[in-house]
Short mmCIF file of C-alpha atoms in Angstrom, two decimals:
data_model
loop_
_atom_site.label_atom_id
_atom_site.label_comp_id
_atom_site.label_asym_id
_atom_site.label_seq_id
_atom_site.Cartn_x
_atom_site.Cartn_y
_atom_site.Cartn_z
CA UNK A 7 -37.75 29.23 -84.93
CA UNK A 8 -39.95 30.81 -83.04
CA UNK A 9 -38.75 33.95 -81.35
CA UNK A 10 -39.29 33.93 -78.19
CA UNK A 11 -41.77 36.58 -76.99
CA UNK A 12 -41.89 38.56 -74.10
CA UNK A 13 -45.31 38.97 -72.33
CA UNK A 14 -46.02 40.51 -68.73
CA UNK A 15 -48.38 37.62 -68.07
CA UNK A 16 -45.33 35.42 -67.90
CA UNK A 17 -44.10 37.24 -65.00
CA UNK A 18 -46.35 35.29 -62.62
CA UNK A 19 -44.84 32.15 -63.51
CA UNK A 20 -42.08 32.00 -60.88
CA UNK A 21 -44.59 33.09 -58.62
CA UNK A 22 -47.03 30.44 -59.16
CA UNK A 23 -44.26 27.82 -59.43
CA UNK A 24 -43.32 29.04 -55.78
CA UNK A 25 -46.78 28.95 -54.61
CA UNK A 26 -46.92 25.45 -55.57
CA UNK A 27 -43.56 23.96 -54.14
CA UNK A 28 -43.63 25.95 -51.28
CA UNK A 29 -47.44 26.48 -50.13
CA UNK A 30 -49.71 23.94 -51.98
CA UNK A 31 -47.71 20.38 -51.86
CA UNK A 32 -46.62 21.62 -48.03
CA UNK A 33 -50.28 21.59 -47.49
CA UNK A 34 -51.17 18.74 -49.51
CA UNK A 35 -48.26 16.65 -47.33
CA UNK A 36 -49.84 18.02 -44.12
CA UNK A 37 -53.35 16.13 -45.87
CA UNK A 38 -51.08 13.23 -46.21
CA UNK A 39 -49.16 12.98 -43.21
CA UNK A 40 -52.96 13.33 -40.92
CA UNK A 41 -54.29 10.57 -42.36
CA UNK A 42 -51.33 7.96 -42.36
CA UNK A 43 -49.43 6.24 -39.99
CA UNK A 44 -46.18 4.07 -39.38
CA UNK A 45 -46.90 0.36 -39.31
CA UNK A 46 -45.19 -1.76 -37.22
CA UNK A 47 -42.97 -2.81 -40.13
CA UNK A 48 -41.49 0.51 -40.82
CA UNK A 49 -43.90 1.37 -44.11
CA UNK A 50 -46.64 4.14 -44.41
CA UNK A 51 -50.75 3.06 -44.56
CA UNK A 52 -53.81 5.04 -44.61
CA UNK A 53 -55.46 5.30 -41.64
CA UNK A 54 -58.04 7.00 -39.59
CA UNK A 55 -56.39 6.32 -36.27
CA UNK A 56 -55.25 9.63 -35.74
CA UNK A 57 -58.49 11.18 -36.27
CA UNK A 58 -60.53 8.86 -34.00
CA UNK A 59 -57.20 9.10 -31.19
CA UNK A 60 -57.87 13.08 -31.04
CA UNK A 61 -61.25 13.08 -30.57
CA UNK A 62 -60.98 9.79 -27.86
CA UNK A 63 -58.39 11.67 -26.00
CA UNK A 64 -59.50 13.68 -23.23
CA UNK A 65 -56.06 15.75 -23.02
CA UNK A 66 -56.66 16.69 -26.52
CA UNK A 67 -60.49 17.79 -26.47
CA UNK A 68 -59.30 19.78 -23.15
CA UNK A 69 -56.64 21.28 -24.79
CA UNK A 70 -59.20 22.04 -27.59
CA UNK A 71 -61.71 23.54 -25.51
CA UNK A 72 -59.33 25.38 -23.10
CA UNK A 73 -57.53 27.35 -26.14
CA UNK A 74 -60.50 27.88 -27.18
CA UNK A 75 -62.14 29.93 -24.28
CA UNK A 76 -59.02 31.69 -24.28
CA UNK A 77 -59.11 32.64 -27.67
CA UNK A 78 -62.86 33.70 -27.52
CA UNK A 79 -61.95 35.63 -24.34
CA UNK A 80 -58.85 37.40 -25.84
CA UNK A 81 -60.89 38.00 -28.96
CA UNK A 82 -64.16 39.39 -26.83
CA UNK A 83 -61.79 41.47 -24.41
CA UNK A 84 -59.41 42.76 -27.23
CA UNK A 85 -62.89 44.00 -29.44
CA UNK A 86 -64.04 45.68 -25.83
CA UNK A 87 -61.43 47.79 -25.63
CA UNK A 88 -60.33 48.37 -29.44
CA UNK A 89 -64.08 49.38 -30.33
CA UNK A 90 -64.42 52.44 -28.22
CA UNK A 91 -61.07 53.54 -28.92
CA UNK A 92 -61.19 53.22 -32.40
CA UNK A 93 -64.45 54.75 -32.27
CA UNK A 94 -62.83 57.93 -30.52
CA UNK A 95 -60.34 57.87 -32.56
CA UNK A 96 -61.98 57.51 -35.82
CA UNK A 97 -64.75 59.94 -34.94
CA UNK A 98 -63.15 62.70 -33.04
CA UNK A 99 -63.29 65.31 -35.52
CA UNK A 100 -58.92 66.35 -34.91
CA UNK A 101 -57.11 66.41 -37.50
CA UNK A 102 -53.84 64.80 -36.70
CA UNK A 103 -56.05 61.71 -35.70
CA UNK A 104 -54.01 58.96 -37.93
CA UNK A 105 -51.08 60.22 -35.96
CA UNK A 106 -53.14 59.38 -32.96
CA UNK A 107 -53.61 55.88 -34.55
CA UNK A 108 -50.18 55.27 -35.63
CA UNK A 109 -49.35 55.53 -31.69
CA UNK A 110 -51.61 52.63 -30.70
CA UNK A 111 -50.99 50.10 -33.84
CA UNK A 112 -47.20 51.44 -33.48
CA UNK A 113 -46.20 47.55 -31.71
CA UNK A 114 -47.04 46.01 -34.72
CA UNK A 115 -43.78 46.91 -36.03
CA UNK A 116 -41.85 45.63 -32.71
CA UNK A 117 -40.73 42.15 -32.41
CA UNK A 118 -43.50 40.86 -30.71
CA UNK A 119 -40.91 38.11 -28.70
CA UNK A 120 -39.34 41.21 -27.65
CA UNK A 121 -42.56 42.64 -26.91
CA UNK A 122 -44.25 39.45 -24.95
CA UNK A 123 -40.54 39.37 -22.52
CA UNK A 124 -41.22 42.81 -21.99
CA UNK A 125 -44.81 41.84 -20.64
CA UNK A 126 -43.49 39.22 -18.53
CA UNK A 127 -40.79 41.47 -16.58
CA UNK A 128 -44.04 43.33 -15.99
CA UNK A 129 -46.08 41.11 -14.86
CA UNK A 130 -43.49 39.33 -12.68
CA UNK A 131 -42.77 43.14 -11.15
CA UNK A 132 -46.15 43.10 -10.21
CA UNK A 133 -46.38 39.16 -8.88
CA UNK A 134 -49.01 37.67 -11.34
CA UNK A 135 -45.98 35.46 -13.19
CA UNK A 136 -46.00 32.11 -12.12
CA UNK A 137 -49.43 32.55 -10.34
CA UNK A 138 -51.84 33.58 -12.78
CA UNK A 139 -51.18 31.25 -15.55
CA UNK A 140 -54.20 31.63 -17.65
CA UNK A 141 -54.60 35.47 -16.78
CA UNK A 142 -51.05 35.98 -17.82
CA UNK A 143 -51.94 34.67 -21.19
CA UNK A 144 -55.18 36.64 -21.76
CA UNK A 145 -53.33 39.80 -20.90
CA UNK A 146 -50.70 38.72 -23.40
CA UNK A 147 -52.68 38.16 -26.34
CA UNK A 148 -54.62 41.35 -25.82
CA UNK A 149 -51.30 42.99 -25.89
CA UNK A 150 -49.91 41.16 -28.68
CA UNK A 151 -52.99 40.93 -30.96
CA UNK A 152 -55.12 44.39 -29.85
CA UNK A 153 -53.08 46.65 -33.02
CA UNK A 154 -54.87 43.96 -35.30
CA UNK A 155 -58.70 44.73 -33.98
CA UNK A 156 -57.94 48.43 -33.37
CA UNK A 157 -56.98 48.94 -36.99
CA UNK A 158 -59.71 47.77 -39.33
CA UNK A 159 -62.05 48.84 -37.05
CA UNK A 160 -60.75 52.50 -37.15
CA UNK A 161 -60.70 51.98 -40.76
CA UNK A 162 -64.11 50.91 -41.05
CA UNK A 163 -65.27 53.90 -38.83
CA UNK A 164 -63.38 56.65 -40.03
CA UNK A 165 -64.80 55.79 -43.88
CA UNK A 166 -68.32 56.22 -42.27
CA UNK A 167 -70.69 58.21 -44.06
CA UNK A 168 -71.67 60.97 -41.28
CA UNK A 169 -74.98 61.25 -43.11
CA UNK A 170 -76.28 58.03 -42.24
CA UNK A 171 -76.15 59.07 -38.70
CA UNK A 172 -77.40 62.83 -38.85
CA UNK A 173 -80.77 61.13 -41.16
CA UNK A 174 -81.25 58.65 -38.28
CA UNK A 175 -81.09 61.43 -35.43
CA UNK A 176 -82.92 63.96 -38.04
CA UNK A 177 -85.75 61.05 -38.04
CA UNK A 178 -85.74 60.62 -34.79
CA UNK A 179 -83.44 58.53 -33.26
CA UNK A 180 -81.89 58.81 -30.47
CA UNK A 181 -78.00 58.31 -29.66
CA UNK A 182 -78.02 54.72 -28.79
CA UNK A 183 -80.73 53.97 -31.20
CA UNK A 184 -78.40 55.82 -33.90
CA UNK A 185 -75.35 53.56 -32.25
CA UNK A 186 -77.15 50.40 -32.47
CA UNK A 187 -79.23 50.58 -35.80
CA UNK A 188 -76.41 52.61 -37.74
CA UNK A 189 -73.14 52.83 -36.23
CA UNK A 190 -72.60 49.05 -35.22
CA UNK A 191 -74.01 47.42 -38.33
CA UNK A 192 -72.25 49.50 -40.80
CA UNK A 193 -68.91 48.86 -39.23
CA UNK A 194 -69.40 45.39 -38.98
CA UNK A 195 -66.71 44.59 -41.80
CA UNK A 196 -64.68 45.78 -39.00
CA UNK A 197 -65.43 44.04 -36.49
CA UNK A 198 -65.20 40.71 -38.63
CA UNK A 199 -61.54 41.65 -40.34
CA UNK A 200 -60.61 42.29 -36.34
CA UNK A 201 -61.93 38.80 -34.90
CA UNK A 202 -60.71 37.00 -37.35
CA UNK A 203 -57.18 38.64 -36.87
CA UNK A 204 -56.92 37.93 -33.20
CA UNK A 205 -59.11 34.84 -32.71
CA UNK A 206 -56.78 32.44 -34.94
CA UNK A 207 -53.31 33.48 -33.69
CA UNK A 208 -54.61 33.53 -30.29
CA UNK A 209 -55.09 29.93 -30.97
CA UNK A 210 -52.07 29.28 -31.96
CA UNK A 211 -49.09 31.58 -30.86
CA UNK A 212 -47.76 29.61 -28.43
CA UNK A 213 -44.64 31.88 -27.90
CA UNK A 214 -47.11 34.14 -25.81
CA UNK A 215 -48.35 31.21 -23.64
CA UNK A 216 -45.20 29.32 -23.20
CA UNK A 217 -43.62 32.99 -22.13
CA UNK A 218 -46.19 33.86 -19.56
CA UNK A 219 -47.31 30.57 -18.17
CA UNK A 220 -43.94 29.83 -17.53
CA UNK A 221 -44.54 26.90 -20.24
CA UNK A 222 -47.85 25.39 -17.90
CA UNK A 223 -50.30 26.64 -20.35
CA UNK A 224 -50.48 24.14 -23.75
CA UNK A 225 -52.00 26.21 -26.31
CA UNK A 226 -53.65 24.42 -29.68
CA UNK A 227 -50.71 25.61 -31.80
CA UNK A 228 -48.24 24.65 -28.83
CA UNK A 229 -49.68 21.28 -29.21
CA UNK A 230 -49.04 21.17 -33.14
CA UNK A 231 -45.45 22.12 -32.26
CA UNK A 232 -45.27 19.41 -29.32
CA UNK A 233 -45.81 16.58 -31.39
CA UNK A 234 -43.32 17.48 -33.68
CA UNK A 235 -40.58 18.39 -31.60
CA UNK A 236 -41.14 16.57 -28.41
CA UNK A 237 -43.12 13.43 -28.98
CA UNK A 238 -41.86 13.84 -32.65
CA UNK A 239 -44.67 11.81 -34.13
CA UNK A 240 -45.27 14.34 -36.98
CA UNK A 241 -48.65 12.13 -38.31
CA UNK A 242 -50.76 13.28 -34.77
CA UNK A 243 -49.20 16.45 -35.63
CA UNK A 244 -50.44 16.67 -39.18
CA UNK A 245 -53.87 15.97 -38.05
CA UNK A 246 -53.98 18.43 -35.37
CA UNK A 247 -53.01 20.89 -38.01
CA UNK A 248 -55.78 19.78 -40.19
CA UNK A 249 -58.60 19.95 -37.46
CA UNK A 250 -57.06 23.86 -36.86
CA UNK A 251 -57.41 24.79 -40.56
CA UNK A 252 -61.32 23.45 -40.17
CA UNK A 253 -61.91 25.00 -37.36
CA UNK A 254 -60.22 28.28 -38.70
CA UNK A 255 -62.49 27.44 -41.52
CA UNK A 256 -65.90 27.03 -39.66
CA UNK A 257 -64.96 30.78 -37.71
CA UNK A 258 -64.52 32.81 -41.12
CA UNK A 259 -67.57 30.68 -42.52
CA UNK A 260 -69.63 31.67 -39.34
CA UNK A 261 -68.13 35.18 -38.98
CA UNK A 262 -68.25 35.72 -43.16
CA UNK A 263 -64.83 36.28 -43.03
CA UNK A 264 -64.86 35.34 -46.30
CA UNK A 265 -66.09 38.28 -47.83
CA UNK A 266 -63.69 40.74 -46.48
CA UNK A 267 -61.03 41.34 -48.18
CA UNK A 268 -58.26 41.07 -47.11
CA UNK A 269 -56.06 44.28 -47.68
CA UNK A 270 -56.54 45.07 -43.92
CA UNK A 271 -54.69 41.63 -43.01
CA UNK A 272 -51.84 42.19 -40.95
CA UNK A 273 -51.83 46.30 -41.56
CA UNK A 274 -51.03 45.88 -45.19
CA UNK A 275 -51.01 48.94 -46.23
CA UNK A 276 -48.76 50.70 -43.81
CA UNK A 277 -45.83 51.34 -44.97
CA UNK B 22 -68.05 67.44 -21.67
CA UNK B 23 -68.16 64.06 -19.52
CA UNK B 24 -67.98 62.38 -22.95
CA UNK B 25 -64.88 64.52 -24.01
CA UNK B 26 -62.97 62.90 -20.10
CA UNK B 27 -63.88 59.59 -20.68
CA UNK B 28 -62.67 59.53 -24.71
CA UNK B 29 -59.21 61.19 -23.43
CA UNK B 30 -59.64 58.40 -20.37
CA UNK B 31 -59.84 55.39 -22.45
CA UNK B 32 -57.22 56.61 -25.18
CA UNK B 33 -54.61 57.35 -21.60
CA UNK B 34 -55.41 53.46 -20.20
CA UNK B 35 -54.78 51.78 -23.56
CA UNK B 36 -51.58 53.85 -24.21
CA UNK B 37 -50.24 52.46 -20.89
CA UNK B 38 -51.30 49.19 -21.09
CA UNK B 39 -49.05 49.22 -24.30
CA UNK B 40 -46.19 51.64 -23.19
CA UNK B 41 -45.58 50.39 -19.56
CA UNK B 42 -43.61 47.26 -20.79
CA UNK B 43 -41.82 48.81 -23.19
CA UNK B 44 -40.67 51.95 -20.93
CA UNK B 45 -40.21 49.39 -18.43
CA UNK B 46 -38.01 47.56 -20.18
CA UNK B 47 -35.64 51.15 -21.31
CA UNK B 48 -35.93 51.82 -18.00
CA UNK B 49 -34.00 49.93 -16.82
CA UNK B 50 -31.92 49.25 -19.10
CA UNK B 51 -30.01 51.79 -17.77
CA UNK B 52 -29.18 49.84 -14.40
CA UNK B 53 -26.95 47.08 -13.64
CA UNK B 54 -29.66 45.98 -11.78
CA UNK B 55 -29.92 41.59 -12.93
CA UNK B 56 -33.59 41.83 -12.13
CA UNK B 57 -36.01 44.63 -12.87
CA UNK B 58 -37.62 46.53 -9.63
CA UNK B 59 -34.26 47.03 -7.67
CA UNK B 60 -32.88 50.36 -9.15
CA UNK B 61 -29.07 49.89 -8.73
CA UNK B 62 -28.07 53.66 -10.01
CA UNK B 63 -27.68 54.82 -13.67
CA UNK B 64 -25.13 52.94 -15.68
CA UNK B 65 -24.25 51.87 -19.55
CA UNK B 66 -23.60 49.13 -18.21
CA UNK B 67 -26.00 46.94 -20.04
CA UNK B 68 -25.04 48.45 -23.65
CA UNK B 69 -21.22 48.07 -22.55
CA UNK B 70 -22.26 44.49 -22.52
CA UNK B 71 -24.33 44.27 -24.98
CA UNK B 72 -21.45 45.43 -27.41
CA UNK B 73 -19.18 43.30 -26.73
CA UNK B 74 -21.01 40.20 -26.58
CA UNK B 75 -20.31 38.97 -29.67
CA UNK B 76 -22.82 36.26 -29.12
CA UNK B 77 -25.57 38.82 -29.46
CA UNK B 78 -24.13 40.95 -32.32
CA UNK B 79 -24.07 37.88 -34.77
CA UNK B 80 -27.25 36.79 -33.99
CA UNK B 81 -28.40 40.69 -34.80
CA UNK B 82 -26.49 40.17 -37.99
CA UNK B 83 -28.55 37.29 -38.41
CA UNK B 84 -31.78 39.12 -37.79
CA UNK B 85 -31.15 41.52 -39.86
CA UNK B 86 -29.03 39.88 -42.89
CA UNK B 87 -32.05 37.58 -43.17
CA UNK B 88 -34.53 39.80 -43.26
CA UNK B 89 -33.04 42.14 -45.76
CA UNK B 90 -32.50 38.67 -47.87
CA UNK B 91 -35.34 37.43 -47.32
CA UNK B 92 -37.71 40.78 -48.31
CA UNK B 93 -35.55 41.47 -51.79
CA UNK B 94 -36.35 38.39 -53.06
CA UNK B 95 -39.85 38.02 -52.09
CA UNK B 96 -40.11 41.86 -53.31
CA UNK B 97 -38.44 40.98 -56.39
CA UNK B 98 -40.95 37.54 -56.69
CA UNK B 99 -44.06 39.61 -55.39
CA UNK B 100 -43.86 42.25 -57.54
CA UNK B 101 -43.00 40.15 -60.80
CA UNK B 102 -45.84 38.07 -59.63
CA UNK B 103 -48.49 41.09 -58.61
CA UNK B 104 -47.65 42.19 -62.71
CA UNK B 105 -48.24 38.66 -64.14
CA UNK B 106 -51.35 38.60 -62.21
CA UNK B 107 -52.67 41.44 -63.37
CA UNK B 108 -52.27 40.62 -66.76
CA UNK B 109 -53.42 37.62 -66.73
CA UNK B 110 -56.74 35.98 -67.78
CA UNK B 111 -59.29 35.31 -64.55
CA UNK B 112 -58.63 31.90 -65.35
CA UNK B 113 -54.97 32.30 -64.32
CA UNK B 114 -55.25 34.71 -62.17
CA UNK B 115 -58.17 33.99 -59.70
CA UNK B 116 -56.77 30.88 -58.62
CA UNK B 117 -53.17 32.23 -58.10
CA UNK B 118 -54.93 34.93 -55.99
CA UNK B 119 -56.79 32.38 -53.79
CA UNK B 120 -53.36 29.97 -53.56
CA UNK B 121 -51.37 33.63 -52.49
CA UNK B 122 -53.98 34.47 -49.19
CA UNK B 123 -53.52 30.99 -48.08
CA UNK B 124 -50.44 31.81 -45.82
CA UNK B 125 -51.72 35.71 -45.03
CA UNK B 126 -55.13 33.77 -43.28
CA UNK B 127 -53.08 30.06 -42.08
CA UNK B 128 -51.74 29.63 -38.52
CA UNK B 129 -48.48 29.87 -39.20
CA UNK B 130 -47.93 26.99 -37.31
CA UNK B 131 -49.21 24.85 -39.84
CA UNK B 132 -47.21 26.85 -42.44
CA UNK B 133 -44.39 25.91 -40.00
CA UNK B 134 -44.82 22.60 -39.97
CA UNK B 135 -46.06 22.14 -43.49
CA UNK B 136 -42.63 23.30 -44.80
CA UNK B 137 -41.54 21.29 -42.19
CA UNK B 138 -43.13 18.05 -43.82
CA UNK B 139 -41.71 19.39 -47.19
CA UNK B 140 -37.97 20.26 -46.51
CA UNK B 141 -36.96 16.83 -45.03
CA UNK B 142 -38.47 14.80 -47.33
CA UNK B 143 -36.15 16.74 -49.78
CA UNK B 144 -33.25 15.85 -47.35
CA UNK B 145 -33.18 19.87 -46.76
CA UNK B 146 -35.40 20.65 -43.55
CA UNK B 147 -33.04 23.12 -40.92
CA UNK B 148 -30.81 24.56 -43.84
CA UNK B 149 -30.11 28.13 -45.08
CA UNK B 150 -32.78 27.29 -48.25
CA UNK B 151 -35.28 26.07 -45.71
CA UNK B 152 -34.90 28.95 -43.82
CA UNK B 153 -34.81 31.83 -46.49
CA UNK B 154 -37.82 29.85 -48.20
CA UNK B 155 -39.77 30.03 -45.14
CA UNK B 156 -39.75 33.93 -44.76
CA UNK B 157 -40.77 33.91 -48.71
CA UNK B 158 -43.76 32.43 -47.85
CA UNK B 159 -44.86 34.64 -45.11
CA UNK B 160 -43.54 37.54 -46.92
CA UNK B 161 -44.23 37.61 -50.94
CA UNK B 162 -47.94 37.70 -50.36
CA UNK B 163 -48.18 40.93 -48.87
CA UNK B 164 -45.48 41.98 -51.38
CA UNK B 165 -48.58 40.97 -53.82
CA UNK B 166 -50.78 42.98 -52.46
CA UNK B 167 -49.41 45.80 -52.07
CA UNK B 168 -48.62 46.10 -55.33
CA UNK B 169 -51.52 45.01 -56.91
CA UNK B 170 -53.99 48.45 -56.06
CA UNK B 171 -51.00 50.69 -57.26
CA UNK B 172 -51.24 48.64 -60.97
CA UNK B 173 -55.13 49.23 -60.56
CA UNK B 174 -54.51 52.55 -60.31
CA UNK B 175 -52.32 52.66 -63.37
CA UNK B 176 -53.28 54.18 -66.06
CA UNK B 177 -53.20 51.67 -69.04
CA UNK B 178 -52.76 53.99 -71.71
CA UNK B 179 -49.23 55.10 -70.56
CA UNK B 180 -47.65 51.64 -71.42
CA UNK B 181 -49.55 50.97 -74.97
CA UNK B 182 -48.05 54.72 -75.26
CA UNK B 183 -44.14 53.83 -74.31
CA UNK B 184 -44.84 50.30 -77.17
CA UNK B 185 -46.21 52.89 -79.45
CA UNK B 186 -43.45 54.99 -79.28
CA UNK B 187 -41.38 52.05 -80.12
CA UNK B 188 -40.13 50.92 -76.22
CA UNK B 189 -39.85 46.89 -76.14
CA UNK B 190 -42.40 45.00 -73.75
CA UNK B 191 -38.88 44.63 -70.86
CA UNK B 192 -38.17 48.29 -71.41
CA UNK B 193 -42.09 49.73 -70.95
CA UNK B 194 -42.29 47.41 -67.65
CA UNK B 195 -39.02 48.87 -66.39
CA UNK B 196 -40.04 52.28 -67.71
CA UNK B 197 -43.93 52.80 -66.63
CA UNK B 198 -44.69 50.09 -64.72
CA UNK B 199 -42.30 49.92 -62.38
CA UNK B 200 -42.36 53.68 -61.56
CA UNK B 201 -45.46 53.73 -61.14
CA UNK B 202 -46.54 51.05 -58.67
CA UNK B 203 -42.89 51.63 -56.99
CA UNK B 204 -44.93 53.19 -54.04
CA UNK B 205 -46.81 49.80 -53.56
CA UNK B 206 -42.87 47.99 -54.29
CA UNK B 207 -41.32 49.64 -51.13
CA UNK B 208 -44.17 49.00 -49.30
CA UNK B 209 -44.12 45.72 -49.61
CA UNK B 210 -40.54 45.24 -49.09
CA UNK B 211 -40.75 47.37 -45.30
CA UNK B 212 -43.89 45.11 -44.44
CA UNK B 213 -41.19 42.10 -45.47
CA UNK B 214 -38.51 43.65 -43.41
CA UNK B 215 -41.04 43.83 -40.55
CA UNK B 216 -42.77 40.46 -40.82
CA UNK B 217 -39.37 38.48 -41.33
CA UNK B 218 -37.97 40.12 -37.86
CA UNK B 219 -40.79 39.36 -36.49
CA UNK B 220 -41.37 36.04 -36.73
CA UNK B 221 -40.64 33.18 -34.85
CA UNK B 222 -42.56 30.20 -35.12
CA UNK B 223 -41.50 29.55 -38.87
CA UNK B 224 -38.03 30.41 -38.27
CA UNK B 225 -37.66 27.99 -35.02
CA UNK B 226 -38.90 24.86 -37.90
CA UNK B 227 -36.66 26.08 -40.71
CA UNK B 228 -33.29 27.36 -39.82
CA UNK B 229 -30.11 25.35 -39.42
CA UNK B 230 -29.74 24.22 -35.58
CA UNK B 231 -27.07 26.51 -34.59
CA UNK B 232 -28.31 29.66 -36.17
CA UNK B 233 -30.30 31.63 -34.42
CA UNK B 234 -32.48 34.97 -34.58
CA UNK B 235 -33.33 37.84 -32.22
CA UNK B 236 -36.95 36.29 -31.50
CA UNK B 237 -35.71 32.71 -31.34
CA UNK B 238 -32.68 33.76 -29.10
CA UNK B 239 -34.79 35.17 -26.52
CA UNK B 240 -37.63 32.45 -26.30
CA UNK B 241 -34.95 30.26 -25.98
CA UNK B 242 -33.25 32.11 -23.02
CA UNK B 243 -37.01 32.20 -21.79
CA UNK B 244 -37.08 28.58 -22.09
CA UNK B 245 -33.94 27.79 -20.25
CA UNK B 246 -34.22 30.31 -17.66
CA UNK B 247 -31.48 32.40 -18.52
CA UNK B 248 -33.19 35.26 -19.24
CA UNK B 249 -32.21 37.16 -16.39
CA UNK B 250 -29.07 36.09 -15.82
CA UNK B 251 -28.35 37.96 -19.34
CA UNK B 252 -29.64 41.47 -18.74
CA UNK B 253 -27.43 42.69 -21.36
CA UNK B 254 -30.86 41.61 -23.21
CA UNK B 255 -32.75 43.88 -21.80
CA UNK B 256 -30.63 46.49 -23.22
CA UNK B 257 -30.95 45.24 -26.91
CA UNK B 258 -34.98 44.75 -26.36
CA UNK B 259 -34.96 48.85 -25.46
CA UNK B 260 -32.51 49.70 -28.77
CA UNK B 261 -34.75 47.94 -30.76
CA UNK B 262 -37.81 49.39 -29.12
CA UNK B 263 -36.44 53.12 -29.36
CA UNK B 264 -35.06 52.10 -32.88
CA UNK B 265 -38.27 51.12 -34.33
CA UNK B 266 -40.60 53.51 -32.93
CA UNK B 267 -38.45 56.64 -34.21
CA UNK B 268 -38.06 55.04 -37.54
CA UNK B 269 -42.09 54.51 -37.62
CA UNK B 270 -42.33 57.90 -36.68
CA UNK B 271 -40.05 59.25 -39.39
CA UNK B 272 -41.04 56.99 -42.27
CA UNK B 273 -44.75 58.09 -41.43
CA UNK B 274 -44.85 61.87 -40.77
CA UNK B 275 -42.75 62.29 -43.62
CA UNK B 276 -45.05 59.92 -46.20
CA UNK B 277 -47.74 62.07 -44.71
CA UNK B 278 -46.19 65.41 -45.29
CA UNK B 279 -45.41 64.24 -48.60
CA UNK B 280 -48.79 63.24 -49.17
CA UNK B 281 -50.16 66.55 -47.81
CA UNK B 282 -47.93 68.65 -49.95
CA UNK B 283 -48.81 66.84 -53.29
CA UNK B 284 -52.70 67.09 -52.54
#
């Protein structure tokens, strides 16, 4: 009888099985559901009807467009706030700057439903709740995802080799030129990483839009939820998910996010 | 000078934006007012209500037990997975790493419905099993991400030395590989706890109908308009804010001190 020999490689078997069972197969099931529908006699058949339905339904298309717009605006605002902030923190030369950074990204660790509910109370207090649904949703997205923009920007700006900046100014570049021609291009990996981490959740995290718009705004993530929980049409819900995945894929492709190492993802190195 | 003032102003503005809602909730957790904005005198009333509410205490316990269980299972699975992938041939390791990225990049709602489809197919939809698997899908890839860099930093000769000195592969694993990657394993565990505590969407799609975590309970309270009628939730939020901020500060500052000391 051959003796079973333990090797370190075999340790990946349980994880591989786990990934196949609970990641690969479920994703394939979405694909299957998206391109099938129930026939009149209760059977299941292949169909492109869900696809056609999505792109001919004015309501669904306007949801997509509105959701996309909210996500773009939220991402842009996050970038506009986070970039100067990360720049100031990273380049301050202050010894304890990493402690300061921690204070800014602390919300990452606190349950987001509770934070958004707290924001809701504040918006209610200043009279925005119930009147400015779109504004509130965008404020909420920025509030929730700002740390995910600050962190990668800070990481790249902090690592930035200052001798490049010195070289540029020695060669006669003024401060603005140094920034636009050297600092900013070198910080692009952080910008891209930040954008990919804010944009996608801004299109899908419906807890934010529900809580802050009193359930008046339907973003794409909410639409998927509704097809599963309210309309009970899992085929259409799966099709919208596929469309969402295509959008995620295209944004990653457009921003070059695939080249990013994902070590920064959701603050993977924070604890 | 102007630059410095602008920098400080920016930092202050962002800090106010981040902490104003949290501060508001903490302050108003010390009054009995049902609505925020009307101060009705200092009181611990809401905290008394909170600790007397069996429902909220049960939900708090649910949330913590789920997070610890999911994090523990994810840490074991993810650590083994990372070690396995690290020592596998690229042909095996690369696709596993790729698939491992899917739950990280994917929108949470898509992960959630994909699990709903799977578990309803095998008649395990909305069970404790689907709930814990859901959380493991969220957490395990991050454990792999945390452990992997520590494996790369490890000196491979130490493991070989252990084998040469007569340790079996299992013993060498537990005596060499695990201790050397322990900081990564620990941060993977902590990250998993945080991710699990933070989750709403996957929980909502995989939990048994009668089971609630803080996230689903608070969301439903807002949905049903009962949020303001249960001000005790305000005390709960305030408590969680303070505890989490303190925990993060203590863990990070002590880790930093250790790092500086070892330098």
